[in-house]
Coordinates of C-alpha atoms and ligand atoms in Angstrom, one line a residue:
X15 CA 4.3 1.7 -6.2
X16 CA 1.6 4.1 -4.8
X17 CA -1.8 2.5 -5.0
X18 CA -5.2 4.5 -4.9
X19 CA -8.8 4.0 -5.2
X20 CA -11.0 6.6 -6.8
X21 CA -14.6 6.9 -8.0
X22 CA -15.5 8.9 -11.1
X23 CA -17.6 11.9 -10.6
X24 CA -20.7 11.0 -12.9
X25 CA -23.4 11.7 -10.3
X26 CA -21.1 14.2 -8.1
X27 CA -23.1 17.3 -7.0
X28 CA -24.2 19.3 -4.2
X29 CA -27.6 17.9 -3.2
X30 CA -27.6 18.6 0.5
X31 CA -25.5 20.7 2.9
X32 CA -23.2 18.7 5.7
X33 CA -20.4 21.0 5.9
X34 CA -19.5 24.9 5.7
X35 CA -18.4 24.7 2.3
X36 CA -21.5 23.2 0.6
X37 CA -24.4 25.4 -0.8
X38 CA -27.1 23.6 -2.9
X39 CA -27.4 27.1 -4.6
X40 CA -23.8 26.7 -5.7
X41 CA -24.1 23.9 -7.9
X42 CA -21.4 21.7 -9.6
X43 CA -20.6 22.1 -13.4
X44 CA -20.4 18.2 -14.0
X45 CA -18.3 18.6 -17.2
X46 CA -15.9 20.9 -15.6
X47 CA -15.7 18.4 -12.5
X48 CA -15.2 15.6 -14.9
X49 CA -12.4 17.3 -16.7
X50 CA -10.7 18.2 -13.2
X51 CA -11.2 14.8 -12.0
X52 CA -9.6 13.4 -15.1
X53 CA -6.7 16.0 -14.9
X54 CA -6.0 14.5 -11.2
X55 CA -6.3 10.9 -12.5
X56 CA -3.8 11.8 -15.4
X57 CA -1.3 13.5 -13.0
X58 CA -1.4 10.5 -10.5
X59 CA -1.2 7.7 -13.2
X60 CA 0.4 9.4 -16.3
X61 CA 2.9 11.6 -14.6
X62 CA 3.7 10.2 -11.2
X63 CA 3.5 6.5 -12.1
X64 CA 0.8 5.5 -9.4
X65 CA -1.6 2.7 -9.9
X66 CA -5.3 4.0 -9.5
X67 CA -7.9 1.3 -9.3
X68 CA -11.7 2.8 -9.8
X69 CA -15.1 1.9 -8.4
X70 CA -18.4 2.4 -9.9
X71 CA -20.1 5.5 -9.4
X72 CA -23.8 5.2 -7.9
X73 CA -26.8 7.4 -8.7
X74 CA -28.0 9.3 -5.7
X75 CA -24.5 9.1 -3.8
X76 CA -23.1 12.4 -5.0
X77 CA -20.3 12.2 -2.3
X78 CA -19.0 8.7 -3.2
X79 CA -16.2 10.6 -5.2
X80 CA -14.5 11.2 -1.9
X81 CA -13.1 7.7 -1.4
X82 CA -10.9 9.1 1.6
X83 CA -14.0 8.7 3.5
X84 CA -14.5 5.0 2.9
X85 CA -12.5 3.8 6.0
X86 CA -9.1 3.5 7.2
X87 CA -6.6 1.1 5.4
X88 CA -3.6 -0.5 6.9
X89 CA -1.7 -3.7 5.7
X90 CA -4.6 -5.1 3.9
X91 CA -7.3 -4.5 6.5
X92 CA -10.2 -2.1 5.9
X93 CA -11.7 -0.6 8.7
X94 CA -15.1 0.7 7.4
X95 CA -16.3 4.1 8.1
X96 CA -19.5 5.0 10.1
X97 CA -20.8 8.1 8.5
X98 CA -22.1 10.7 10.7
X99 CA -24.9 12.0 8.2
X100 CA -27.5 9.8 6.6
X101 CA -26.8 11.5 3.5
X102 CA -23.5 9.6 3.2
X103 CA -24.6 6.4 4.9
X104 CA -25.6 4.8 1.7
X105 CA -22.1 4.7 0.7
X106 CA -20.8 2.1 3.0
X107 CA -22.3 -1.0 1.5
X108 CA -20.6 0.1 -1.9
X109 CA -17.2 0.7 -0.1
X110 CA -17.3 -2.4 1.7
X111 CA -18.1 -4.4 -1.2
X112 CA -15.4 -3.0 -3.2
X113 CA -12.7 -3.8 -0.5
X114 CA -13.9 -7.1 0.4
X115 CA -13.9 -8.2 -3.3
X116 CA -10.4 -6.8 -3.5
X117 CA -9.2 -9.0 -0.9
X118 CA -9.1 -6.7 2.0
X119 CA -10.2 -7.8 5.3
X120 CA -13.2 -5.6 6.2
X121 CA -13.7 -4.6 9.8
X122 CA -16.5 -2.6 11.4
X123 CA -16.1 -0.4 14.5
X124 CA -18.9 -0.9 17.0
X125 CA -22.1 0.6 16.2
X126 CA -23.0 4.1 17.4
X127 CA -19.5 5.6 17.2
X128 CA -18.8 8.0 14.1
X129 CA -15.7 7.4 12.2
X130 CA -15.0 9.0 8.7
X131 CA -12.0 6.9 7.8
X132 CA -8.8 8.4 6.2
X133 CA -10.5 11.7 6.3
X134 CA -10.0 11.8 9.9
X135 CA -7.2 9.4 10.6
X136 CA -3.8 9.8 9.1
X137 CA -0.7 7.7 9.9
X138 CA 2.8 9.2 10.4
X139 CA 5.5 6.7 11.1
X140 CA 4.1 4.4 13.7
X141 CA 1.6 6.8 14.9
X142 CA -2.0 7.7 13.9
X143 CA -3.1 11.3 14.2
X144 CA -6.8 11.5 14.4
X145 CA -9.3 14.2 14.4
X146 CA -12.6 14.6 16.1
X147 CA -15.5 16.6 16.7
X148 CA -17.2 17.7 13.4
X149 CA -17.4 14.3 12.0
X150 CA -15.6 11.4 13.7
X151 CA -16.1 10.7 17.5
X152 CA -13.3 10.4 19.8
X153 CA -14.8 6.9 20.8
X154 CA -13.7 5.7 17.3
X155 CA -10.0 6.4 18.0
X156 CA -9.8 4.0 20.8
X157 CA -11.1 1.2 18.9
X158 CA -8.9 2.3 15.9
X159 CA -5.8 1.8 18.3
X160 CA -7.1 -1.5 19.3
X161 CA -7.5 -2.7 16.0
X162 CA -4.3 -1.4 14.3
X163 CA -2.0 -1.6 17.5
X164 CA -0.7 1.8 16.8
X165 CA -0.5 4.8 19.0
X166 CA -3.4 7.2 18.2
X167 CA -3.3 10.9 19.0
X168 CA -6.5 12.4 19.1
X169 CA -6.8 16.1 18.1
X170 CA -9.9 18.3 18.5
X171 CA -10.7 20.4 15.2
X172 CA -11.9 23.7 16.0
X173 CA -12.9 25.4 12.8
X174 CA -15.9 24.1 10.9
X175 CA -14.2 25.0 7.5
X176 CA -11.5 22.4 8.4
X177 CA -14.1 19.7 9.5
X178 CA -11.8 16.6 8.6
X179 CA -8.3 16.1 9.6
X180 CA -7.3 15.8 6.0
X181 CA -8.3 19.4 5.4
X182 CA -5.7 20.7 7.6
X183 CA -3.0 18.2 8.2
X184 CA -0.9 16.2 5.7
X185 CA 2.0 13.9 6.7
X186 CA 4.5 14.2 4.0
X187 CA 7.0 11.2 5.4
X188 CA 7.9 9.8 8.9
X189 CA 8.9 13.0 10.4
X190 CA 7.3 15.9 8.3
X191 CA 3.9 17.3 7.7
X192 CA 1.9 20.3 6.5
X193 CA -0.6 21.5 9.0
X194 CA -2.8 24.6 9.4
X195 CA -2.2 25.8 13.1
X196 CA -5.4 27.7 13.5
X197 CA -7.7 24.7 12.9
X198 CA -6.4 23.0 16.1
X199 CA -6.8 24.1 19.8
X200 CA -3.6 25.0 21.8
X201 CA -3.6 21.5 23.3
X202 CA -3.5 19.9 19.8
X203 CA -0.9 22.3 18.7
X204 CA 1.4 21.1 21.4
X205 CA 0.6 17.5 20.8
X206 CA 1.4 17.9 17.2
X207 CA 4.7 19.7 18.1
X208 CA 5.6 16.7 20.2
X209 CA 4.6 14.1 17.8
X210 CA 6.0 15.3 14.6
X211 CA 9.5 16.7 14.4
X212 CA 9.2 18.7 11.3
X213 CA 5.8 20.6 11.2
X214 CA 5.4 22.7 8.2
X215 CA 2.8 25.6 9.0
X216 CA 0.6 26.6 5.8
X217 CA -0.6 30.3 5.2
X218 CA -4.3 31.1 5.7
X219 CA -4.8 31.5 2.0
X220 CA -3.2 28.1 1.1
X221 CA -5.3 26.5 3.9
X222 CA -8.5 27.8 2.6
X223 CA -7.3 26.7 -1.1
X224 CA -7.1 23.1 0.6
X225 CA -3.3 23.1 0.5
X226 CA -3.1 20.6 3.3
X227 CA -5.5 18.2 1.3
X228 CA -2.7 17.0 -0.7
X229 CA -1.6 13.6 -2.1
X230 CA 2.0 12.6 -1.7
X231 CA 3.6 10.5 -4.3
X232 CA 7.2 9.7 -3.8
X233 CA 8.8 13.1 -4.1
X234 CA 5.7 15.0 -5.5
X235 CA 2.8 16.8 -3.5
X236 CA -0.3 17.0 -5.4
X237 CA -2.7 19.8 -4.5
X238 CA -5.4 22.2 -5.6
X239 CA -4.2 25.2 -7.6
X240 CA -3.4 28.5 -5.5
X241 CA -1.0 26.7 -3.2
X242 CA 2.2 28.4 -4.7
X243 CA 3.6 29.2 -1.3
X244 CA 4.0 25.5 -0.5
X245 CA 6.5 25.5 -3.3
X246 CA 9.4 26.7 -1.2
X247 CA 9.0 24.8 2.1
X248 CA 8.3 21.6 0.1
X249 CA 11.6 22.2 -2.3
X250 CA 13.6 22.7 0.9
X251 CA 12.5 19.1 2.0
X252 CA 13.0 17.6 -1.5
X253 CA 9.6 17.6 -2.8
X254 CA 7.9 18.9 -6.1
X255 CA 4.6 20.7 -6.0
X256 CA 2.0 19.8 -8.5
X257 CA -1.1 21.8 -8.5
X258 CA -4.4 20.5 -10.4
X259 CA -7.5 22.8 -10.4
X260 CA -10.1 21.1 -8.3
X261 CA -12.5 24.2 -7.8
X262 CA -15.7 22.0 -8.5
X263 CA -14.8 19.8 -5.7
X264 CA -14.3 22.7 -3.2
X265 CA -18.0 23.4 -3.7
X266 CA -18.4 20.3 -1.5
X267 CA -15.6 20.9 0.8
X268 CA -13.2 18.6 -0.8
X269 CA -10.1 18.5 -2.9
X270 CA -7.2 16.3 -4.0
X271 CA -6.5 14.2 -1.0
X272 CA -10.2 13.4 -0.4
X273 CA -10.7 12.2 -3.8
X274 CA -8.4 9.3 -3.2
X275 CA -7.7 6.7 -0.6
X276 CA -4.2 5.1 -0.3
X277 CA -4.6 1.2 -0.7
X278 CA -1.0 0.1 -0.1
Ligands
LIG215 N1 -19.1 16.7 0.7 C1 -18.3 15.7 1.4 C2 -18.6 15.7 3.0 O1 -18.9 16.7 3.6 C3 -16.7 16.1 1.3 C4 -16.1 15.1 1.9 C5 -14.6 15.6 1.9 N2 -13.7 14.5 2.2 C6 -12.5 14.7 3.1 N3 -11.9 13.6 3.3 N4 -12.1 15.8 3.6 O2 -18.7 14.6 3.7

């Protein structure tokens, strides 16, 4: 059974600007955000039979809802993030406490090396695809490889709108993934082509609707609304598309996948 961690958006808001999507002047409608988050939670639990654990929201940590950035999870080990911006650094003790009280082994990377967890590191088969430049630093990938024992392929993200890897790349299974080619440089495109046998490019408009920020639960791919053109390529590979309106979270530069972290 797919297992996730989410954090309710009680204190979610745009209190600072740390990515190209965020504008303090473009405030969140908290009630709408709550309804959207509930709809995502319902889709995962009620429709898709996933198990979703919840952590307590914390006043003054508006981005704690984006649990994808907590760290990187593999086989009961949690590699804790080292956030780039001080605005998010206060989240770490809460994430670490949650994972250690839920019987994960909590590991830290060496100090001074930015690493933003499952936002920038995504496993596909036995390989980890990892992004760097806007947030995570490439030095974190070396340590991640050492800790996990996996091959890590480091890719530079070139577009500030696609600042975390999970905004432009989404593994579907061992050999297929959605990706937005323009957010990677030529080398990264070649590396992806070599590593992933079935790469599915998404359109500009779907990429900008966070179509790659998708949650895969068995045969269903959950994304933000406005990603209709994913339906065909997904159906051809045996997947259903389930869209949930997450427009309030886009104001913060996030969508479906960022609001969850896979625990199993
Ligand atoms: N406002 C958050 C930030 O800039 C959004 C994080 C989105 N998370 C993700 N995994 N892409 O840090």
